[in-house]
Coordinates of C-alpha atoms in Angstrom, one line a residue:
X1 CA 20.6 -30.5 -13.6
X2 CA 17.0 -31.6 -13.1
X3 CA 16.8 -30.1 -9.6
X4 CA 19.2 -27.2 -9.2
X5 CA 19.8 -25.9 -5.7
X6 CA 17.8 -22.8 -4.9
X7 CA 19.1 -20.5 -2.1
X8 CA 16.4 -18.8 -0.1
X9 CA 17.5 -15.8 2.0
X10 CA 15.4 -14.5 4.9
X11 CA 16.4 -11.7 7.3
X12 CA 14.5 -11.2 10.5
X13 CA 14.4 -8.6 13.2
X14 CA 12.0 -9.0 16.1
X15 CA 9.8 -11.2 13.9
X16 CA 8.3 -13.5 16.6
X17 CA 4.8 -12.8 15.6
X18 CA 5.0 -14.0 12.0
X19 CA 8.2 -15.8 11.3
X20 CA 7.0 -19.3 12.1
X21 CA 4.5 -19.4 9.3
X22 CA 7.0 -17.7 6.9
X23 CA 9.6 -20.5 7.6
X24 CA 6.9 -23.2 7.3
X25 CA 5.9 -21.8 3.9
X26 CA 9.5 -22.2 2.6
X27 CA 10.1 -25.7 4.1
X28 CA 6.7 -26.8 2.7
X29 CA 7.6 -25.9 -0.9
X30 CA 6.9 -28.7 -3.4
X31 CA 10.4 -27.9 -4.8
X32 CA 12.6 -29.4 -2.1
X33 CA 16.2 -28.8 -3.1
X34 CA 16.8 -25.7 -1.0
X35 CA 19.4 -23.9 0.9
X36 CA 17.5 -21.9 3.5
X37 CA 19.6 -19.0 4.9
X38 CA 18.1 -17.2 7.9
X39 CA 19.9 -14.1 9.2
X40 CA 18.8 -12.8 12.6
X41 CA 19.5 -9.1 12.5
X42 CA 20.0 -8.6 16.3
X43 CA 16.5 -9.5 17.4
X44 CA 15.6 -8.9 21.1
X45 CA 12.4 -11.0 21.1
X46 CA 11.9 -14.8 20.8
X47 CA 12.8 -14.9 17.1
X48 CA 15.9 -17.1 17.7
X49 CA 13.9 -19.5 19.9
X50 CA 11.3 -20.0 17.2
X51 CA 13.9 -20.6 14.5
X52 CA 15.6 -23.2 16.8
X53 CA 12.3 -25.2 16.9
X54 CA 12.9 -26.2 13.2
X55 CA 15.3 -29.1 12.8
X56 CA 15.3 -29.2 9.0
X57 CA 18.9 -29.7 7.6
X58 CA 18.3 -27.2 4.8
X59 CA 18.2 -24.3 7.3
X60 CA 21.4 -22.3 7.9
X61 CA 21.0 -19.9 10.7
X62 CA 23.2 -16.9 11.3
X63 CA 22.8 -14.4 14.2
X64 CA 24.2 -10.9 14.1
X65 CA 25.4 -9.4 17.4
X66 CA 23.5 -6.2 16.9
X67 CA 20.8 -4.8 14.7
X68 CA 22.6 -3.6 11.5
X69 CA 19.5 -3.1 9.4
X70 CA 18.1 -5.0 6.5
X71 CA 20.7 -4.1 3.8
X72 CA 23.6 -5.4 5.9
X73 CA 21.7 -8.4 7.1
X74 CA 20.7 -9.3 3.5
X75 CA 24.3 -9.0 2.3
X76 CA 25.4 -11.4 5.1
X77 CA 22.8 -13.8 3.7
X78 CA 24.0 -13.2 0.1
X79 CA 27.6 -14.1 1.2
X80 CA 26.4 -17.6 2.1
X81 CA 24.6 -18.4 -1.1
X82 CA 25.5 -21.7 -2.8
X83 CA 22.6 -22.2 -5.2
X84 CA 22.1 -21.8 -8.9
X85 CA 19.0 -19.6 -8.2
X86 CA 18.3 -17.1 -5.4
X87 CA 15.0 -16.1 -3.8
X88 CA 14.2 -13.7 -1.0
X89 CA 11.4 -13.9 1.5
X90 CA 10.6 -11.5 4.3
X91 CA 10.0 -12.9 7.8
X92 CA 6.3 -11.9 7.8
X93 CA 5.3 -13.1 4.3
X94 CA 4.0 -16.5 3.1
X95 CA 4.7 -18.4 -0.1
X96 CA 2.3 -20.6 -1.9
X97 CA 3.6 -24.2 -1.9
X98 CA 4.2 -24.2 -5.6
X99 CA 5.9 -20.8 -5.9
X100 CA 9.5 -21.9 -6.5
X101 CA 8.5 -24.9 -8.6
X102 CA 6.4 -22.7 -11.0
X103 CA 9.0 -19.9 -11.1
X104 CA 11.8 -22.4 -12.0
X105 CA 9.6 -23.9 -14.7
X106 CA 9.0 -20.3 -16.0
X107 CA 12.7 -19.5 -16.2
X108 CA 13.5 -22.7 -18.0
X109 CA 10.7 -22.0 -20.5
X110 CA 12.0 -18.4 -21.0
X111 CA 15.8 -18.6 -21.0
X112 CA 16.1 -15.0 -22.2
X113 CA 15.1 -13.9 -18.7
X114 CA 17.4 -14.0 -15.7
X115 CA 14.7 -13.2 -13.1
X116 CA 11.0 -14.0 -12.4
X117 CA 8.4 -12.2 -10.3
X118 CA 4.9 -13.2 -9.4
X119 CA 1.7 -11.5 -8.4
X120 CA 0.7 -11.2 -4.7
X121 CA -2.2 -11.5 -2.4
X122 CA -2.3 -8.8 0.2
X123 CA -2.9 -9.9 3.8
X124 CA -3.2 -8.0 7.1
X125 CA -1.6 -8.8 10.5
X126 CA -4.2 -11.5 11.2
X127 CA -3.7 -13.2 7.8
X128 CA -7.0 -11.9 6.3
X129 CA -7.0 -11.1 2.6
X130 CA -7.2 -7.4 2.1
X131 CA -7.0 -7.0 -1.7
X132 CA -10.3 -5.2 -1.8
X133 CA -9.2 -2.8 0.9
X134 CA -5.9 -1.8 -0.9
X135 CA -6.9 -2.0 -4.6
X136 CA -4.2 0.5 -5.7
X137 CA -1.4 -1.6 -4.1
X138 CA -2.9 -4.8 -5.5
X139 CA -2.9 -3.2 -9.0
X140 CA 0.6 -1.9 -8.5
X141 CA 2.0 -5.5 -7.9
X142 CA -0.1 -7.0 -10.7
X143 CA 2.2 -6.0 -13.5
X144 CA 3.0 -7.9 -16.8
X145 CA 6.2 -8.9 -18.5
X146 CA 7.6 -5.9 -20.2
X147 CA 10.9 -4.9 -21.9
X148 CA 13.9 -3.7 -20.0
X149 CA 13.4 -0.2 -21.6
X150 CA 9.9 -0.1 -20.2
X151 CA 11.0 -0.9 -16.7
X152 CA 13.9 1.6 -16.7
X153 CA 11.5 4.4 -17.7
X154 CA 9.0 3.3 -15.0
X155 CA 11.7 3.1 -12.4
X156 CA 13.1 6.5 -13.3
X157 CA 9.8 8.4 -13.3
X158 CA 7.5 6.5 -10.9
X159 CA 9.5 4.2 -8.6
X160 CA 9.1 0.5 -7.9
X161 CA 6.3 -1.9 -8.6
X162 CA 8.2 -5.2 -8.2
X163 CA 7.5 -7.3 -5.1
X164 CA 10.8 -8.4 -3.7
X165 CA 9.6 -11.5 -1.8
X166 CA 8.1 -12.8 -5.1
X167 CA 11.5 -12.8 -6.9
X168 CA 13.6 -15.6 -8.2
X169 CA 16.9 -14.8 -10.1
X170 CA 19.7 -16.8 -11.5
X171 CA 23.1 -17.0 -9.7
X172 CA 24.7 -15.7 -12.9
X173 CA 22.8 -12.4 -12.7
X174 CA 23.1 -12.3 -8.9
X175 CA 26.9 -12.6 -9.0
X176 CA 27.1 -9.7 -11.5
X177 CA 24.7 -7.3 -9.7
X178 CA 26.4 -7.9 -6.3
X179 CA 25.6 -6.7 -2.8
X180 CA 22.9 -4.3 -1.6
X181 CA 24.0 -0.7 -1.1
X182 CA 24.2 0.1 2.7
X183 CA 22.9 3.6 2.0
X184 CA 19.4 2.6 1.3
X185 CA 16.7 1.4 3.7
X186 CA 13.3 2.0 2.1
X187 CA 14.6 1.7 -1.5
X188 CA 17.2 -1.0 -0.9
X189 CA 15.7 -3.7 -3.1
X190 CA 14.5 -1.0 -5.6
X191 CA 18.0 0.2 -6.2
X192 CA 19.1 -3.4 -6.7
X193 CA 16.5 -4.0 -9.3
X194 CA 17.4 -0.9 -11.1
X195 CA 21.0 -2.2 -11.4
X196 CA 19.5 -5.6 -12.5
X197 CA 17.4 -4.0 -15.3
X198 CA 20.4 -2.3 -16.7
X199 CA 21.9 -5.7 -17.5
X200 CA 19.2 -8.3 -17.6
X201 CA 15.5 -8.8 -18.4
X202 CA 12.9 -10.5 -16.2
X203 CA 9.4 -11.9 -16.5
X204 CA 6.2 -11.7 -14.5
X205 CA 4.4 -14.9 -13.7
X206 CA 0.8 -13.6 -13.6
X207 CA -0.3 -15.7 -10.7
X208 CA -0.6 -14.8 -7.0
X209 CA 2.0 -17.0 -5.3
X210 CA 2.9 -14.8 -2.4
X211 CA 0.9 -13.6 0.6
X212 CA 2.4 -10.2 1.1
X213 CA 1.7 -8.9 4.6
X214 CA 0.9 -5.3 5.3
X215 CA 1.8 -4.4 8.9
X216 CA 0.9 -1.0 10.3
X217 CA 3.7 -0.8 12.9
X218 CA 6.7 0.9 11.2
X219 CA 9.0 -0.7 13.9
X220 CA 7.9 -4.2 12.9
X221 CA 8.1 -3.9 9.1
X222 CA 10.2 -1.5 7.0
X223 CA 7.6 -1.7 4.3
X224 CA 4.7 -0.6 6.5
X225 CA 2.8 2.5 5.3
X226 CA 3.9 5.5 7.4
X227 CA 4.7 9.1 6.7
X228 CA 8.4 8.5 7.7
X229 CA 8.7 5.5 5.4
X230 CA 7.0 7.3 2.5
X231 CA 9.3 10.4 2.9
X232 CA 12.3 8.2 3.1
X233 CA 11.4 6.3 -0.1
X234 CA 10.9 9.5 -2.0
X235 CA 14.3 10.8 -0.9
X236 CA 16.0 7.6 -1.6
X237 CA 14.4 7.5 -5.0
X238 CA 16.0 10.9 -5.7
X239 CA 19.4 9.5 -5.0
X240 CA 18.7 6.5 -7.1
X241 CA 17.8 8.8 -10.0
X242 CA 20.9 10.8 -9.5
X243 CA 23.0 7.7 -10.2
X244 CA 20.5 6.2 -12.7
X245 CA 22.6 6.7 -15.8
X246 CA 26.1 6.4 -14.3
X247 CA 26.8 2.9 -15.7
X248 CA 24.1 2.6 -18.3
X249 CA 25.1 1.5 -21.8
X250 CA 24.5 4.3 -24.4
X251 CA 22.5 2.0 -26.7
X252 CA 20.3 1.0 -23.9
X253 CA 19.9 4.6 -22.8
X254 CA 18.9 5.6 -26.4
X255 CA 16.3 2.8 -26.6
X256 CA 14.8 3.6 -23.3
X257 CA 14.8 7.4 -23.3
X258 CA 15.4 8.8 -26.7
X259 CA 11.7 9.7 -27.3
X260 CA 12.0 12.0 -24.3
X261 CA 15.1 13.8 -25.5
X262 CA 15.2 17.6 -25.9
X263 CA 17.0 17.0 -29.2
X264 CA 16.1 13.5 -30.5
X265 CA 19.3 13.5 -32.7
X266 CA 21.6 13.6 -29.7
X267 CA 24.3 10.9 -30.1
X268 CA 27.7 12.0 -28.9
X269 CA 28.8 11.3 -25.3
X270 CA 28.6 15.1 -24.5
X271 CA 25.1 15.3 -26.1
X272 CA 23.9 12.3 -24.2
X273 CA 25.3 13.8 -21.0
X274 CA 23.2 16.9 -21.6
X275 CA 20.1 14.8 -22.2
X276 CA 20.7 12.9 -19.0
X277 CA 20.9 16.1 -17.1
X278 CA 17.6 17.4 -18.6
X279 CA 15.9 14.1 -17.8
X280 CA 17.1 14.4 -14.2
X281 CA 15.4 17.8 -14.0
X282 CA 12.1 16.5 -15.1
X283 CA 9.3 16.3 -12.4
X284 CA 8.2 13.0 -11.1
X285 CA 5.3 11.6 -9.0
X286 CA 2.8 14.1 -10.4
X287 CA 4.9 17.1 -9.3
X288 CA 5.4 20.2 -11.4
X289 CA 8.7 21.2 -9.9
X290 CA 12.1 20.5 -11.5
X291 CA 14.4 18.2 -9.5
X292 CA 17.3 19.7 -7.7
X293 CA 19.7 16.9 -8.4
X294 CA 19.4 17.4 -12.1
X295 CA 20.3 21.1 -11.7
X296 CA 23.4 20.0 -9.9
X297 CA 24.4 18.2 -13.1
X298 CA 23.7 21.3 -15.2
X299 CA 25.7 23.4 -12.7
X300 CA 28.7 21.3 -13.3
X301 CA 28.2 21.5 -17.1
X302 CA 27.8 25.2 -17.2
X303 CA 31.2 25.5 -15.4
X304 CA 32.8 23.4 -18.2
X305 CA 33.4 25.4 -21.4
X306 CA 32.8 22.3 -23.6
X307 CA 29.3 21.7 -22.2
X308 CA 28.3 25.3 -21.7
X309 CA 28.9 26.0 -25.4
X310 CA 27.1 22.8 -26.4
X311 CA 24.1 23.7 -24.1
X312 CA 23.8 27.1 -25.6
X313 CA 24.2 26.2 -29.3
X314 CA 22.3 23.0 -29.5
X315 CA 19.9 23.1 -26.6
X316 CA 19.4 26.9 -26.2
X317 CA 20.2 26.6 -22.5
X318 CA 22.3 29.1 -20.6
X319 CA 22.2 31.0 -17.3
X320 CA 18.9 32.6 -18.3
X321 CA 17.1 29.3 -18.8
X322 CA 18.8 27.9 -15.6
X323 CA 17.3 30.8 -13.7
X324 CA 13.8 29.7 -14.8
X325 CA 14.4 26.4 -13.1
X326 CA 15.9 27.9 -9.9
X327 CA 13.0 30.4 -9.7
X328 CA 10.7 27.6 -8.8
X329 CA 10.3 25.6 -5.6
X330 CA 12.9 22.8 -5.8
X331 CA 13.9 22.6 -2.1
X332 CA 11.8 22.8 1.1
X333 CA 12.4 26.5 1.2
X334 CA 11.0 29.1 3.7
X335 CA 8.1 30.0 1.3
X336 CA 7.2 26.3 0.9
X337 CA 7.1 26.0 4.7
X338 CA 4.9 29.0 5.0
X339 CA 2.5 27.6 2.4
X340 CA 2.5 24.3 4.3
X341 CA 1.8 26.1 7.6
X342 CA -1.1 27.9 5.8
X343 CA -2.4 24.5 4.6
X344 CA -2.1 23.0 8.1
X345 CA -4.0 26.0 9.5
X346 CA -6.8 25.4 7.0
X347 CA -6.8 21.7 7.7
X348 CA -7.1 22.5 11.4
X349 CA -10.2 24.7 10.9
X350 CA -11.5 22.0 8.5
X351 CA -11.1 19.4 11.2
X352 CA -12.9 21.6 13.7
X353 CA -15.7 22.1 11.2
X354 CA -15.9 18.3 10.7
X355 CA -16.0 17.8 14.4
X356 CA -18.8 20.3 14.7
X357 CA -20.7 18.7 11.8
X358 CA -20.1 15.3 13.5
X359 CA -21.6 16.7 16.8
X360 CA -24.6 18.1 14.9
X361 CA -25.1 14.8 13.1
X362 CA -25.1 13.0 16.4
X363 CA -27.6 15.5 17.9
X364 CA -29.8 15.1 14.8
X365 CA -29.7 11.4 15.1
X366 CA -30.8 11.7 18.8
X367 CA -33.8 13.9 17.6
X368 CA -34.6 11.3 15.0
X369 CA -34.6 8.6 17.6
X370 CA -36.9 10.6 19.9
X371 CA -39.2 11.3 16.9
X372 CA -39.3 7.5 16.1
X373 CA -40.1 6.8 19.8
X374 CA -42.9 9.3 19.8
X375 CA -44.2 7.9 16.6
X376 CA -44.3 4.4 18.1
X377 CA -46.1 5.8 21.2
X378 CA -48.6 7.6 19.0
X379 CA -49.2 4.5 17.0
X380 CA -49.9 2.5 20.2
X381 CA -52.3 5.2 21.5
X382 CA -54.2 5.2 18.1
X383 CA -54.4 1.4 18.3
X384 CA -55.9 1.6 21.9
X385 CA -58.4 4.3 20.8
X386 CA -59.4 2.2 17.9
X387 CA -59.9 -0.8 20.2
X388 CA -62.0 1.3 22.6
X389 CA -64.1 2.7 19.8
X390 CA -64.8 -0.8 18.6
X391 CA -65.8 -1.8 22.1
X392 CA -68.0 1.2 22.6
X393 CA -69.7 0.5 19.3
X394 CA -70.3 -3.1 20.4
X395 CA -71.7 -2.0 23.8
X396 CA -73.9 0.6 22.2
X397 CA -75.2 -2.1 19.8
X398 CA -75.9 -4.5 22.7
X399 CA -77.7 -1.7 24.6
X400 CA -79.8 -0.9 21.7
X401 CA -80.7 -4.5 21.2
X402 CA -81.8 -4.8 24.9
X403 CA -83.8 -1.6 24.8
X404 CA -85.7 -2.6 21.7
X405 CA -86.4 -6.2 22.9
X406 CA -89.9 -7.4 23.9
X407 CA -88.7 -8.6 27.3
X408 CA -87.4 -5.2 28.1
X409 CA -90.8 -3.6 27.3
X410 CA -92.8 -6.2 29.3
X411 CA -90.7 -5.7 32.4
X412 CA -91.0 -2.0 32.3
X413 CA -93.8 -1.9 35.0
X414 CA -91.8 -4.1 37.3
X415 CA -88.7 -1.9 36.9
X416 CA -90.9 1.2 37.7
X417 CA -92.1 -0.4 41.0
X418 CA -88.5 -1.4 41.9
X419 CA -87.3 2.2 41.3
X420 CA -90.1 3.5 43.6
X421 CA -89.2 1.1 46.3
X422 CA -85.6 2.2 46.0
X423 CA -86.6 5.8 46.4
X424 CA -88.7 5.0 49.5
X425 CA -85.8 3.1 51.1
X426 CA -83.5 6.0 50.5
X427 CA -86.0 8.4 52.1
X428 CA -86.3 6.2 55.2
X429 CA -82.5 6.1 55.5

């Protein structure tokens, strides 16, 4: 009871570059009663050899014969869980030594919660802190404890802001939520947390206890920032939204979304179904376009006399209003493609202009360097002229002193005789 078993699940695929430090950060936890499950998802590098270097009895190692991707590998790890609590760590992230200890204390102090997350410190591939280089991501993962209703609204309209490697959940909640869906890659953990929030609440420990690594190579890390990964997450978010209300309790749905209803007095199952369809049509991520999956719901309803009548009488929605939706860009249609091609063409010319400006800036900098060099040479010449002027003034002063001296005047006859003798010698020559 004082030290319940915590099961830690790690999946790894070609993780030789970072996995050693990740494993060490788990084994070095100040909370020691651990079951450490490592699932090798068909790695072809030295991941297995590195894991074999650790002889800690808390490690349970499982190797898949081929790469089945993260959802399947995580489910394999889930099937081995024995602990009263479950935590997940990626094979390139690092935990603070007190992470699990502090989270367990938090959950004991807040028994209404079945899960706990922490803040994170962002690091790059070399382990350097990059919080200042990615302030938006840092802010995203610096959330606070909020109600389930808040999180459901955020998930529905914006997406995820929970850091999976920072989580700790009770086995009670874990056993009810179940396995990961094999359909999702980018949004695998997000879809799981949506299901979690429909049943349980969780808290945020506002302390950075995870070093969350951002890797640029999309082949190394499924969370890396790339166009393909961003597109995939958006698409998966759309599917998550499509099923968002499928198993949501009506009372929870009302608490979370009633303020956004078309008709706030909607209460019957049919009325709530209409409100859910309208919510699914609402734009997300700053878009102004209705969402196609919501229109699919409305299409089904308009084909059902019960719903078509209700939509017309209560919501003033019929084929005409539906046409207003379908008259907008809701798919990647031909016209959208042409617009994107136009934008790409403009971006091409903009890039050419930028290159030309860059070239001119380089030439201007060369001219500036030449000007600075000429200015240095001019300064040196002015200094030499000044020195020579000073010397000439000194020589002129010395000459004037000599010419005006008494000795110079007394020797004048002698100098005259010497000059005559010199002239005579030159004539004789």
